[in-house]
Coordinates of C-alpha atoms and ligand atoms in Angstrom, one line a residue:
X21 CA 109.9 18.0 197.9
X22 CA 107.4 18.4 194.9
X23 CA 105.9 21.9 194.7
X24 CA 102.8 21.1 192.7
X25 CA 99.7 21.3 194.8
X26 CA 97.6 17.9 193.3
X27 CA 93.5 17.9 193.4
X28 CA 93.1 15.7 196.4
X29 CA 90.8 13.2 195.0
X30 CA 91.2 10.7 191.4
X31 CA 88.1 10.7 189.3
X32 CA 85.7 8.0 189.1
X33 CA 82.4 9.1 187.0
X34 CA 83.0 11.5 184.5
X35 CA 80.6 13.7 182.2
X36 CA 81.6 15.2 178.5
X37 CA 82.2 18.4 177.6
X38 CA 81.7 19.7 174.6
X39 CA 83.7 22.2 172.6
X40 CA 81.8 25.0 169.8
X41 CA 83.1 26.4 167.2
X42 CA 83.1 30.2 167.4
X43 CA 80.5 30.6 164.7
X44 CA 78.4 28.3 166.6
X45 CA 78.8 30.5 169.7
X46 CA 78.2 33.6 168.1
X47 CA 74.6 32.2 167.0
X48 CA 74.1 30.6 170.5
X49 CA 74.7 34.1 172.5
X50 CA 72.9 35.6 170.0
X51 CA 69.6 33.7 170.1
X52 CA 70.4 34.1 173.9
X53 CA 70.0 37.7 173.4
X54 CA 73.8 38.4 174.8
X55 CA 72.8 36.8 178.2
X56 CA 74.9 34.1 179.4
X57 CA 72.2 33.0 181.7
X58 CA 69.7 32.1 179.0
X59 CA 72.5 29.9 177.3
X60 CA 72.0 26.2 177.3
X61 CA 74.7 24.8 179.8
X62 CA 75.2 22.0 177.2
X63 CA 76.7 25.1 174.8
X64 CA 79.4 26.0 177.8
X65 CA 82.8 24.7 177.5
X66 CA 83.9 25.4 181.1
X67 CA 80.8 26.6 183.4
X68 CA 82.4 29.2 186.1
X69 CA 78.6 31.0 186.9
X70 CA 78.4 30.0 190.5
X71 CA 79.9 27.7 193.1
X72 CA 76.2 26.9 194.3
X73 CA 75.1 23.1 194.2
X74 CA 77.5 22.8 191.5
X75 CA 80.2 20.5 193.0
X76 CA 80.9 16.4 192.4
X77 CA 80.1 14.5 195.9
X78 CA 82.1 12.0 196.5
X79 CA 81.6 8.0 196.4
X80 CA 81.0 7.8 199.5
X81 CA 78.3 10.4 199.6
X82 CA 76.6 8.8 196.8
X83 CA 77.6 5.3 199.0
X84 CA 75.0 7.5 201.7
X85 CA 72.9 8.0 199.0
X86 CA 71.9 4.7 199.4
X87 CA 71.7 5.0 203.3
X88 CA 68.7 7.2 203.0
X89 CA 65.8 6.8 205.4
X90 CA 62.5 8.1 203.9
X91 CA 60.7 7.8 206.6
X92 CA 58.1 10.8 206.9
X93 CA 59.1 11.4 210.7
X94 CA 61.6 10.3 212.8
X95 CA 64.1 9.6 210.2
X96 CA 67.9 8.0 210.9
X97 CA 69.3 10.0 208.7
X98 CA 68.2 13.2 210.4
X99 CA 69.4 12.0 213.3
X100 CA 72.5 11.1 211.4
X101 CA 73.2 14.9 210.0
X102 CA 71.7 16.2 213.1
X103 CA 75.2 14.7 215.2
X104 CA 77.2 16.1 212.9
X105 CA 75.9 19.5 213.1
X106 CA 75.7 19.3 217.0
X107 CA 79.4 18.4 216.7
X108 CA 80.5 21.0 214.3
X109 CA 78.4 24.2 215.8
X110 CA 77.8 23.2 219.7
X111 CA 74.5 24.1 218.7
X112 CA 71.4 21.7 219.5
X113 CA 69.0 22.4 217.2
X114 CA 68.7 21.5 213.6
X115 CA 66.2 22.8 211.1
X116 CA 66.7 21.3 207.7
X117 CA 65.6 23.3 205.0
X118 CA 65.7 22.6 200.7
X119 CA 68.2 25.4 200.6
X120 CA 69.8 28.8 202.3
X121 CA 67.0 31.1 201.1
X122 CA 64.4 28.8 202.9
X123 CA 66.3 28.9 206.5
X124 CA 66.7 32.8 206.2
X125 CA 63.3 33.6 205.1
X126 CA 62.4 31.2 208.2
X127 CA 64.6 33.1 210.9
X128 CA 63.6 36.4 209.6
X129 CA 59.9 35.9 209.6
X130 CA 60.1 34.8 213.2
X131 CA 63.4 37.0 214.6
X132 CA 62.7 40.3 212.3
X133 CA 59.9 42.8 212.4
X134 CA 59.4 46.0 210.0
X135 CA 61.5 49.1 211.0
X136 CA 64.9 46.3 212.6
X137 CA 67.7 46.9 211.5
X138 CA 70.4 44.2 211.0
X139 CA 73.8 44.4 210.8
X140 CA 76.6 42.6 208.9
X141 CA 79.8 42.5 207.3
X142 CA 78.1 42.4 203.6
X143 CA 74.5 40.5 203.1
X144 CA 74.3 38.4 200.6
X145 CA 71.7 39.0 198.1
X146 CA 69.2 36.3 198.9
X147 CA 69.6 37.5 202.7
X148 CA 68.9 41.2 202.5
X149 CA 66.3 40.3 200.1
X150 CA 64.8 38.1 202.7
X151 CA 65.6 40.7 205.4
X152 CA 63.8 43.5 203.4
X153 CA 60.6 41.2 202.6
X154 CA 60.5 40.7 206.5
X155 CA 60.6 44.7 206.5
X156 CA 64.1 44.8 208.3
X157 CA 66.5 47.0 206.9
X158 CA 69.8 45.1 206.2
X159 CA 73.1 46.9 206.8
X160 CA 76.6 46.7 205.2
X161 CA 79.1 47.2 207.5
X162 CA 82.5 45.6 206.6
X163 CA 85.5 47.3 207.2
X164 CA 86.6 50.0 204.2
X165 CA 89.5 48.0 202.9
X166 CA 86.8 45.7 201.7
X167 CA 85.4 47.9 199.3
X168 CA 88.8 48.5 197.9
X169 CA 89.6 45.6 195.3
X170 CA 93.3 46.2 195.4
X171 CA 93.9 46.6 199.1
X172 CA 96.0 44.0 200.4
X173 CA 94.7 42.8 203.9
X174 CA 94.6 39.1 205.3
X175 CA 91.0 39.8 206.2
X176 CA 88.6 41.9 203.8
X177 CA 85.7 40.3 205.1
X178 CA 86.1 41.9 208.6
X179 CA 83.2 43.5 209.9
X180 CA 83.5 47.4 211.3
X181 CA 83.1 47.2 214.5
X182 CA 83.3 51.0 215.2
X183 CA 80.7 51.4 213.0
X184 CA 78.6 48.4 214.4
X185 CA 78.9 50.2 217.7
X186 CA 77.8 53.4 216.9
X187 CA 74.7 51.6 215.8
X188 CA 73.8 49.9 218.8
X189 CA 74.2 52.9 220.6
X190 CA 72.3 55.4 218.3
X191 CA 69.3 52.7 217.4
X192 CA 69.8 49.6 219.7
X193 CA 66.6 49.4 220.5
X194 CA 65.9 48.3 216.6
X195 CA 68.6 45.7 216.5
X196 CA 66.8 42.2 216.9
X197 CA 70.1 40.3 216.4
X198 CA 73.7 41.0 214.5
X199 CA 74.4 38.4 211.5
X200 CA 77.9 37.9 209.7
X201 CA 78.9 36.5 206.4
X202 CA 81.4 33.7 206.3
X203 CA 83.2 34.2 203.9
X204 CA 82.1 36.9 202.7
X205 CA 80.2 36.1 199.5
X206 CA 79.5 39.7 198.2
X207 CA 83.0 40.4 199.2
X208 CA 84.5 38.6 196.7
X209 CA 84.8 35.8 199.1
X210 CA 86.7 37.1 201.5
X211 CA 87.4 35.8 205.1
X212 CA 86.7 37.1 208.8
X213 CA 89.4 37.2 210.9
X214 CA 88.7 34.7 214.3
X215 CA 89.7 38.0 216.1
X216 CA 87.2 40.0 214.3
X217 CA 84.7 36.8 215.0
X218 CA 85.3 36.8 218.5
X219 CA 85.1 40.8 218.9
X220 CA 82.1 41.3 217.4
X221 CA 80.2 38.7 219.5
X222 CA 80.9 40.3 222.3
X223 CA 80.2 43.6 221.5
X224 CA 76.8 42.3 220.7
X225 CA 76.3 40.7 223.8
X226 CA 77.4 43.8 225.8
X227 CA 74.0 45.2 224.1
X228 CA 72.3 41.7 224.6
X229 CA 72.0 41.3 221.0
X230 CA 72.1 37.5 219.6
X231 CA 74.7 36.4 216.8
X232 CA 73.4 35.1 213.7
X233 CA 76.2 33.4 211.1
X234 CA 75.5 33.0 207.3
X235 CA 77.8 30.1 207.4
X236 CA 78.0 29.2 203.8
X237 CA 81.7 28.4 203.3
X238 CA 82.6 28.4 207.0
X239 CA 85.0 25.8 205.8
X240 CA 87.1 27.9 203.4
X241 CA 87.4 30.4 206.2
X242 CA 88.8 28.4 208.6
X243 CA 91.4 27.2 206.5
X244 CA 91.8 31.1 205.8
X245 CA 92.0 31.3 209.6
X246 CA 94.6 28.5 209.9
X247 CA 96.9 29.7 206.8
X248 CA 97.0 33.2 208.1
X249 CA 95.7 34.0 211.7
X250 CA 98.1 33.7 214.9
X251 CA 98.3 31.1 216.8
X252 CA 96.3 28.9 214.5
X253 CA 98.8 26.9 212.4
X254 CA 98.7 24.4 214.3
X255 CA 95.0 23.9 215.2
X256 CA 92.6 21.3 213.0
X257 CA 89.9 22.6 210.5
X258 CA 87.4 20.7 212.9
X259 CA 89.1 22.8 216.5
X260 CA 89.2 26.3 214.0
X261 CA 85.3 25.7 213.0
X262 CA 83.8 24.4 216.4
X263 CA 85.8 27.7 217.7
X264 CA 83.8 30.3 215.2
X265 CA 80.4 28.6 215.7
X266 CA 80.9 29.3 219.6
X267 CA 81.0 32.9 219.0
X268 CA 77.0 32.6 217.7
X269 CA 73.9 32.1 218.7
X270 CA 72.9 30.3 215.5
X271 CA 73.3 29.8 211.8
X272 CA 72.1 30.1 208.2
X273 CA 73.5 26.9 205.8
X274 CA 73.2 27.0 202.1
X275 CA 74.6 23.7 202.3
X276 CA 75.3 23.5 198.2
X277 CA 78.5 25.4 198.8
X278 CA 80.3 23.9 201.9
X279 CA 78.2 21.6 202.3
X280 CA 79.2 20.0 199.2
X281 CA 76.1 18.7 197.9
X282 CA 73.8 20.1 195.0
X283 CA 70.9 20.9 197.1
X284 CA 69.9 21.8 201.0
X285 CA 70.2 24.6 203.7
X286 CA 69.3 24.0 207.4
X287 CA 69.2 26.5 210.8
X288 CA 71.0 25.6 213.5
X289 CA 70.2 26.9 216.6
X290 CA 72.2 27.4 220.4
X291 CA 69.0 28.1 222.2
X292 CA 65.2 28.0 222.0
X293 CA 64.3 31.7 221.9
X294 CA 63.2 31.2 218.0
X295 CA 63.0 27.3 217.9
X296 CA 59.1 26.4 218.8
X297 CA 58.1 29.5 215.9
X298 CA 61.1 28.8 213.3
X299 CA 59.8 25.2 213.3
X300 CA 56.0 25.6 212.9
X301 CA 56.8 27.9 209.9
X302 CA 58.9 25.1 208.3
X303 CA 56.0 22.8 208.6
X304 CA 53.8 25.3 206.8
X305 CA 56.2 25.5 203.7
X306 CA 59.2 23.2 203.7
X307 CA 58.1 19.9 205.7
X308 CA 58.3 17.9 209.2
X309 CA 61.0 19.1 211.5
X310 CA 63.3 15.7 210.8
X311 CA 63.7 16.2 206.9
X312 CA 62.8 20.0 206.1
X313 CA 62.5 20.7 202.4
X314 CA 64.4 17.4 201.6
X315 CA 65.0 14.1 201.1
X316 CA 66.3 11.4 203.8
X317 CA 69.0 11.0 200.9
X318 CA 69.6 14.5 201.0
X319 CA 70.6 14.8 204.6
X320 CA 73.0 11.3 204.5
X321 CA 75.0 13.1 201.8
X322 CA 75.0 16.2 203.6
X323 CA 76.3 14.8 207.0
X324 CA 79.1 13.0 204.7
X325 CA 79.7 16.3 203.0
X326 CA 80.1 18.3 206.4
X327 CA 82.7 15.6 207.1
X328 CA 84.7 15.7 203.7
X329 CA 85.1 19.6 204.2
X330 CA 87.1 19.6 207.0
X331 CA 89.5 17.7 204.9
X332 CA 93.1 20.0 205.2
X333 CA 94.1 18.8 201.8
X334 CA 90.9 19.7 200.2
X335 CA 90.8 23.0 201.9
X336 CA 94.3 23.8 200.7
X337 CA 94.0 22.6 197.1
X338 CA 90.5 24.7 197.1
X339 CA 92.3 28.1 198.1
X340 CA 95.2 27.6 196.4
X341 CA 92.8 27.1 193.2
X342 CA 91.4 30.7 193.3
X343 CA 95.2 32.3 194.2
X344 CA 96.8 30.3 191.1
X345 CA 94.0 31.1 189.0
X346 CA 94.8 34.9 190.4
X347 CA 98.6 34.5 189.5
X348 CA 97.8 33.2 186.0
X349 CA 95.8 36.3 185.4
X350 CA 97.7 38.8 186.4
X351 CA 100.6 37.4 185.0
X352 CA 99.1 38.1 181.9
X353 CA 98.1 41.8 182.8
X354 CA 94.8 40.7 183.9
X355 CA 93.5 43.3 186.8
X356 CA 91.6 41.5 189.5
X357 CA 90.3 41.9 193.1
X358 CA 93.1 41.2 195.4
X359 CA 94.1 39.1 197.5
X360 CA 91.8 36.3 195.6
X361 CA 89.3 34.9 198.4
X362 CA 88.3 31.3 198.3
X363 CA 85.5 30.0 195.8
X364 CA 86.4 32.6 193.3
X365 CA 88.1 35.4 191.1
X366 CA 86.9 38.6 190.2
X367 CA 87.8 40.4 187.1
X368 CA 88.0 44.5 186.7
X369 CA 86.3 45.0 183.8
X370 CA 86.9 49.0 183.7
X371 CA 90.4 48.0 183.7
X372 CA 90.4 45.1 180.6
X373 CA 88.1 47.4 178.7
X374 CA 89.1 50.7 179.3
X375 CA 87.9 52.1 176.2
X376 CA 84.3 51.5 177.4
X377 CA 82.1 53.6 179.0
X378 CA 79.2 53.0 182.1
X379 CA 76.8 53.1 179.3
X380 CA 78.1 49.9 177.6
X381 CA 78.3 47.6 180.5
X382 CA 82.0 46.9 180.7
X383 CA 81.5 43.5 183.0
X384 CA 78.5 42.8 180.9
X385 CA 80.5 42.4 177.4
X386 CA 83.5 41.2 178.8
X387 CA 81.0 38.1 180.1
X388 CA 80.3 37.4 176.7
X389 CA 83.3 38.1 175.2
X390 CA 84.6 35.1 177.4
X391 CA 81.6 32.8 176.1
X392 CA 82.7 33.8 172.6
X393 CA 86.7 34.1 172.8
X394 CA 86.8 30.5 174.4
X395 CA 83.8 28.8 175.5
X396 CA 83.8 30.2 179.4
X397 CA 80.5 31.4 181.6
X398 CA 81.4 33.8 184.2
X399 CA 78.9 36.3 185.8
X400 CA 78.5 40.1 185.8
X401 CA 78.6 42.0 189.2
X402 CA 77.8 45.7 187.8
X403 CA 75.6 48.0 186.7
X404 CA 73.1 45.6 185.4
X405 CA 73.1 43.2 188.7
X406 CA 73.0 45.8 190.9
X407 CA 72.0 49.2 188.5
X408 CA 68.6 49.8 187.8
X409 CA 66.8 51.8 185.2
X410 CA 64.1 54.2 186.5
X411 CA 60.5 54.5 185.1
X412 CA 61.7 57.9 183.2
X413 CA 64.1 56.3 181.7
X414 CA 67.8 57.6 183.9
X415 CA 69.5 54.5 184.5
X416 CA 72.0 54.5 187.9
X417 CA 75.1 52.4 187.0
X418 CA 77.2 50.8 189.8
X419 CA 80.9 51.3 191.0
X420 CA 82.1 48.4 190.2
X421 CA 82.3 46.6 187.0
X422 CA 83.5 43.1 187.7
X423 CA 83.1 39.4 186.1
X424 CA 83.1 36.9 188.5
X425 CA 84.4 33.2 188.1
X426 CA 83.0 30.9 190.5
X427 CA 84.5 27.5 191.2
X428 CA 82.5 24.7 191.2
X429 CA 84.0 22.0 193.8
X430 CA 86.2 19.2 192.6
X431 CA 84.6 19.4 188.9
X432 CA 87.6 21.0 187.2
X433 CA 90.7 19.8 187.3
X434 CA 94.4 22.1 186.6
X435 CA 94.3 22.1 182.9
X436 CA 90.4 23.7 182.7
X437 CA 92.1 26.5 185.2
X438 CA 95.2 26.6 182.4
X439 CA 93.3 26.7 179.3
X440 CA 90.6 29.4 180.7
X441 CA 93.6 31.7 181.9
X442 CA 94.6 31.2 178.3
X443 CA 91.8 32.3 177.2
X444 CA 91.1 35.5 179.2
X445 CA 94.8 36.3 178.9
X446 CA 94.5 35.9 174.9
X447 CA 91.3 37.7 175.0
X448 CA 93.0 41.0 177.0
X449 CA 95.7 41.1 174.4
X450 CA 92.9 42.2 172.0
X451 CA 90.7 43.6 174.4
X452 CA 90.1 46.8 172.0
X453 CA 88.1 44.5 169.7
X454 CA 85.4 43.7 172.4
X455 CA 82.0 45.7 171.8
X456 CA 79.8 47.2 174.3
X457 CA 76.4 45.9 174.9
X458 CA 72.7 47.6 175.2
X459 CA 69.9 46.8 176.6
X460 CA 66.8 46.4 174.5
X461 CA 64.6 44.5 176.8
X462 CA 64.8 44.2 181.0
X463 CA 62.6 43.3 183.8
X464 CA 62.0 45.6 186.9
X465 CA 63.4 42.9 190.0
X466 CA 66.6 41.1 189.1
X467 CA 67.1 42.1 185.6
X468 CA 70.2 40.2 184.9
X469 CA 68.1 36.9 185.0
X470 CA 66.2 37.5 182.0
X471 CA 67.4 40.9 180.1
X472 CA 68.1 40.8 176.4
X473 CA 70.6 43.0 174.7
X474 CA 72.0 44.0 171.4
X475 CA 75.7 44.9 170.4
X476 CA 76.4 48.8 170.7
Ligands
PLP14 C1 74.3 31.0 198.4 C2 74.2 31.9 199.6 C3 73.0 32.1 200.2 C4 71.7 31.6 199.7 O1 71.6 30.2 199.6 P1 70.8 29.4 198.5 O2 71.1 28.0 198.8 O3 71.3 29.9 197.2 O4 69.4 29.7 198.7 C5 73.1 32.9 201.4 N1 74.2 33.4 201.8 C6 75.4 33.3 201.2 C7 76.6 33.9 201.7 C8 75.4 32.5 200.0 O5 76.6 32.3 199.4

């Protein structure tokens, strides 16, 4: 039997890459003032910043494409994504929205009020930013191996349910609902255990609290669930996921990572406690109830898209691109965080640039240093995501130092995994030679967007 786990799918519509030299980089990231972000993604070689709305859809969803009703109300293909959903999550209602921000800053405006307090394994950043607009104070709870980057454990994305108890019984009274990340994003993409799933819903519902999922890449954690849970091996992707939707009350979609399309979110929702509200508010900023914030095209690729990820080959060749991009790395002495979850790999910057100090911005360099060594965009979670400088001038830095490399979905194919590996291998063999950055110019709210900065 051949070893060698193939991408699942043969390429029809290509697009060009283009290689620089490494003079030309050097004047790129410089007139980008050392921020990736501001490069021009027609100057990146291989484009690993985020997972979101980056992925190739399929013929047939661009066959749906074509499918689209634009009808203002009433559309088929609502009713079309709206099936799929109800088959997936049990769940009757459907709220499209243009993408996951929109459906949380929906729910929360109607389900949160100022001085709640919601729990969840880790929030991703859109979500406690939402949360804490709404006045809600969001809380990270997931279990302490998941804050430990090399701690092996099938589940890092586990949520502490000691800790969730304690909660309810010291400040139930604030707790409008409990949410949970799958997978969990912030986490480094890593999964919740079914076990966990299944425990932590009822512990809510002994303190009649309602389950919210962020359901991003439910997909990638049931075939997590499948590859490494009990009594699962045999199950489908479809049984696993209709399973971990039955433990909630309703969910958050960003549907650009699962849902493997470039744009679109939706709620879905079990009962009507925040449906009539929830949907009124959409009509205010998104749309009418049957299309959201999108398109009738939109939703037809969507509902294909639900469909596609549920494929077992897919799922497989998806994981397994993350853990072979993890072998590769540390193969070549690379330190990352371990085990590799499933739309990503994280780098320890503190560890490939040891001879740097919090005040050059390990993961910030090293992100450049990959732009320059080979033509690679990866993205900084450290002190400048998630540091801040205060008015006085003392800047707080951040534990971790890591560069992320998301995946887009079936964009690259193995030799774009081989050559970047190359890269960041070749690059750690003269690690000493990569500078430190500074910052010379930063906004107050989500500096890394916009910051410039200057070699140390
Ligand atoms: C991407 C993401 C969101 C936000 O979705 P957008 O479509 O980017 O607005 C929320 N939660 C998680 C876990 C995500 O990965």
């Amino acid at each position: 039997m051949p070893t060698t786990l193939i991408e699942p799918f043969r390429i029809k519509s290509v697009e060009p890459i283009r290689m620089t030299t490494r003079a030309e980089r050097e004047a790129l990231l410089e007139k980008a003032h050392l921020n990736p972000f501001l490069l021009h993604a027609d100057d990146v070689l291989i484009d690993f910043l985020t997972d979101s709305g980056t992925g190739a859809m399929s013929a047939k969803q661009w066959g749906a494409i074509m499918e689209g009703d634009e009808s203002y109300a009433g559309a088929r293909s609502f009713f079309r994504l709206e099936a799929v959903i109800q088959r997936l999550t049990g769940y009757p209602h459907l709220i499209p929205t243009h993408q996951g921000r929109a459906a949380e800053r929906i729910l929360f405006t109607v389900a949160g009020k100022p001085g709640d307090i919601v729990p969840s394994n880790t929030h991703f950043d859109t979500t406690r930013a939402n949360l804490e607009a709404s006045g809600v104070v969001a809380l990270d709870l997931v279990i302490p191996e998941g804050l430990q980057p090399r701690t092996i454990h099938p589940f890092k994305g586990n949520i502490d349910l000691d800790r969730v108890e304690d909660l309810l019984k010291r400040d139930g009274d604030k707790v409008p609902f409990g949410m949970l990340t799958v997978t969990n994003n912030s986490g480094g993409g890593q999964p919740v255990s079914m076990a966990n799933l299944r425990a932590y819903s009822a512990l809510l519902k002994r303190y009649g609290k309602p389950l919210v999922l962020d359901v991003c890449r439910f997909a990638e954690n049931a075939m997590f669930v499948k590859l490494r849970e009990e009594g699962y091996q045999d199950r489908s992707i479809e049984s696993i996921v209709q399973e971990m939707f039955s433990y909630g009350d309703g969910c958050t979609m960003s549907a650009k990572k699962d849902g493997m399309v470039n744009i679109g979110g939706f709620i879905a929702l079990k009962d009507e406690r925040w449906l009539e509200a929830a949907r009124n508010l959409l009509i205010l900023t998104e749309g009418f109830p049957t299309y959201g914030g999108l398109a009738g095209r939109d939703l037809e690729a969507l509902a294909v898209g639900l469909e596609e990820v549920l494929h077992e080959d897919y799922l497989r060749y998806r994981l397994r691109t993350a853990e072979y991009m993890g072998e590769k790395l540390k193969a070549g002495g690379v330190q990352i965080v371990e085990p590799t979850g499933g739309h990503a790999v994280y780098i320890d910057a503190k560890a490939f640039l040891p001879h740097l100090q919090s005040e050059d911005y390990p993961a910030w360099s090293l992100a450049n240093a990959l732009y320059l060594e080979g033509g690679i965009r990866g993205v900084e979670i450290g002190s400048v995501m998630f540091g801040r400088r205060d008015d006085d001038g003392t800047e707080h830095y951040h534990p971790m130092e890591l560069v992320r490399l998301a995946f887009p979905r079936r964009v690259y194919t193995q030799s774009h995994f081989d050559y970047a590996a190359e890269v960041i291998c070749e690059l750690k063999s003269k690690a000493e030679q990569v500078k430190g950055v500074r910052i010379t110019k930063q906004s107050k709210y989500l500096r890394h967007f916009t910051a410039q900065f200057r070699w140390a």
